[in-house]
XYZ file of C-alpha atoms in Angstrom:
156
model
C -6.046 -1.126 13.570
C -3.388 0.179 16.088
C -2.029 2.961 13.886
C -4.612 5.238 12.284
C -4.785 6.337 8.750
C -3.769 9.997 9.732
C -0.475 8.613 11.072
C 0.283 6.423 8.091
C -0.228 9.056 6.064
C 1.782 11.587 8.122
C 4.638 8.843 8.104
C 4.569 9.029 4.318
C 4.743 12.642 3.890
C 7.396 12.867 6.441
C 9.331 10.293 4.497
C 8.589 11.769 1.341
C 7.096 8.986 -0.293
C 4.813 9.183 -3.204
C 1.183 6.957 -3.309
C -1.473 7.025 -6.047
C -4.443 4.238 -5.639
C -6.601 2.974 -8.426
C -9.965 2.252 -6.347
C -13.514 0.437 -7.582
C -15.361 -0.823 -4.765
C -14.565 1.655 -2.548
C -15.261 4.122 -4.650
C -12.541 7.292 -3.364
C -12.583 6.676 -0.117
C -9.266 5.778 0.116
C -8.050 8.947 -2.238
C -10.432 11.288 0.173
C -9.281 9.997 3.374
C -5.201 10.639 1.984
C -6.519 13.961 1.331
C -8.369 14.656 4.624
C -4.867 15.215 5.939
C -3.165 18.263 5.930
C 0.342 18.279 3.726
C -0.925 15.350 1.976
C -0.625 17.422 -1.297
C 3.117 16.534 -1.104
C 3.166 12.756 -1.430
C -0.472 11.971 -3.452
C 0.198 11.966 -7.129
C -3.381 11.396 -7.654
C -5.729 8.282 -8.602
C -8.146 6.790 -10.299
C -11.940 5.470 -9.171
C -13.040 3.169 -11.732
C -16.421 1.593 -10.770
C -16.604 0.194 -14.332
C -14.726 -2.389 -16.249
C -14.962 0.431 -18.741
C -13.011 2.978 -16.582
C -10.429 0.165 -15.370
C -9.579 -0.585 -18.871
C -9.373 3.475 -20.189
C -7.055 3.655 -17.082
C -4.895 0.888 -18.284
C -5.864 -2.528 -16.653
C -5.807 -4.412 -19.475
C -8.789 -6.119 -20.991
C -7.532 -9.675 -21.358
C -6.642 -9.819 -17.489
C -10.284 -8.963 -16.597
C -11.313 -11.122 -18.910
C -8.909 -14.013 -18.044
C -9.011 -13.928 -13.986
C -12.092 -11.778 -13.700
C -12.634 -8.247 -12.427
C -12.915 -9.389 -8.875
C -9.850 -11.134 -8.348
C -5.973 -10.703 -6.864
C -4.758 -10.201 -10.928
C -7.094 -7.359 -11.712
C -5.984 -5.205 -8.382
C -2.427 -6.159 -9.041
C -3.057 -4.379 -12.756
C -4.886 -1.761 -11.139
C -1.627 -0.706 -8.797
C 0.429 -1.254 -11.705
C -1.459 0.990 -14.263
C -1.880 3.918 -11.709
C 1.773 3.755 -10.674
C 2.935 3.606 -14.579
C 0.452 6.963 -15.145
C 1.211 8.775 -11.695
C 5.100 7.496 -11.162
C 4.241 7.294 -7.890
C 6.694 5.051 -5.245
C 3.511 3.112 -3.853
C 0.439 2.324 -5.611
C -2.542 0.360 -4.956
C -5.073 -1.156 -6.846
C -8.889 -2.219 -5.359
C -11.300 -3.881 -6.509
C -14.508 -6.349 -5.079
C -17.670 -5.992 -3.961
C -19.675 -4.330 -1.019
C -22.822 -6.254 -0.577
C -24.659 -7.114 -3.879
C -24.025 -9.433 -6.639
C -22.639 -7.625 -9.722
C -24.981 -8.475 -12.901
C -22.011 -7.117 -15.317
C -19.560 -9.415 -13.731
C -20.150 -13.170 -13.294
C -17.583 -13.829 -11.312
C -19.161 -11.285 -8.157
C -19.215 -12.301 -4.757
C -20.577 -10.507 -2.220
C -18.344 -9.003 0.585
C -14.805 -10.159 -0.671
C -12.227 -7.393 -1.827
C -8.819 -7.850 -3.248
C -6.105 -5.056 -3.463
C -2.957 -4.636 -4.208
C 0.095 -2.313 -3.325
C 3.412 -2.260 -5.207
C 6.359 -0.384 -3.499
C 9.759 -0.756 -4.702
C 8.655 -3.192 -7.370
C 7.579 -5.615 -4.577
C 4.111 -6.854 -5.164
C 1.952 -7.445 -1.623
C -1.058 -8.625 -2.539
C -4.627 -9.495 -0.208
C -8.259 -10.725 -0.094
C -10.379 -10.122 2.521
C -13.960 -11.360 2.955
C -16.770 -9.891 5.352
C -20.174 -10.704 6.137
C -22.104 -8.040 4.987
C -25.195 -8.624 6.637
C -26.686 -5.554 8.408
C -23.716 -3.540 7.262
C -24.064 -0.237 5.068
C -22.249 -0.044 2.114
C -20.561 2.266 4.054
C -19.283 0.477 6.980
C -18.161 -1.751 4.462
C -16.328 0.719 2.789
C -14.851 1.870 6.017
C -13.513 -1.823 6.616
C -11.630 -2.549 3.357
C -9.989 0.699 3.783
C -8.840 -0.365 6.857
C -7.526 -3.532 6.144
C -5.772 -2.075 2.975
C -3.997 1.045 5.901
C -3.006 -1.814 8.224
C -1.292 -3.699 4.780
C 0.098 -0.545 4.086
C 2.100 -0.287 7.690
C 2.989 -4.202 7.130
């Protein structure tokens, strides 16, 4: 990634603009790495990690789109983004969701190493899947990759 997370996140406070994330997989990485930066307090409006279905749905992902397309798919982190923007009112939002290196027994539709997120600014909908190997990779340094593909969306 050329730009760092620090800078995009400096760019949005110094714009002003306002980000909330609904995160699964990645379970507040994303939320903790906005917050490692100083003045961030001004632009997050706060999130959501929901590791369950459970927690997606209390959140306000609807059940019939996790049921319909799956909770590992494009249409659940679209809902994601869109049910943390509705609750925070934040100008970007993004919803992730997939999996780090096992198969999900609650979920049939699991595949390992594939994540799909979602941002929403200005009612625009950017959508993206990215797969991995996840051999000899820690659920961390998978971690660590989806959030970086979803900072370098964010600059795009």
């Amino acid at each position: 990634m050329n730009v760092g997370y620090v800078d995009i996140v400096k760019s949005l406070i110094a714009s002003g603009s306002t980000i909330t994330i609904m995160e699964s997989c990645t379970g507040g990485l994303l939320q903790s790495m906005i917050t490692d930066v100083e003045g961030a307090s001004a632009i997050f409006k706060g999130g959501f990690v929901t590791y369950s279905n459970e927690a997606k749905i209390a959140a306000g992902v609807p059940e019939d789109i996790i049921e319909k397309y799956g909770v590992y798919s494009a249409e659940c982190a679209e809902a994601m983004a869109k049910a943390a923007q509705r609750h925070f009112q934040a100008d970007i939002a993004i919803g992730v969701t997939g999996s780090t290196g096992n198969v999900d027994p609650y979920n049939s539709d699991s595949v390992v190493g594939e994540v799909f997120f979602c941002i929403v600014r200005n009612h625009r909908v950017n959508g993206c899947h990215y797969t991995t190997n996840v051999n000899s990779k820690s659920r961390s340094d998978i971690k660590n990759e989806y959030a970086a593909r979803v900072f370098e969306a964010l600059v795009e």
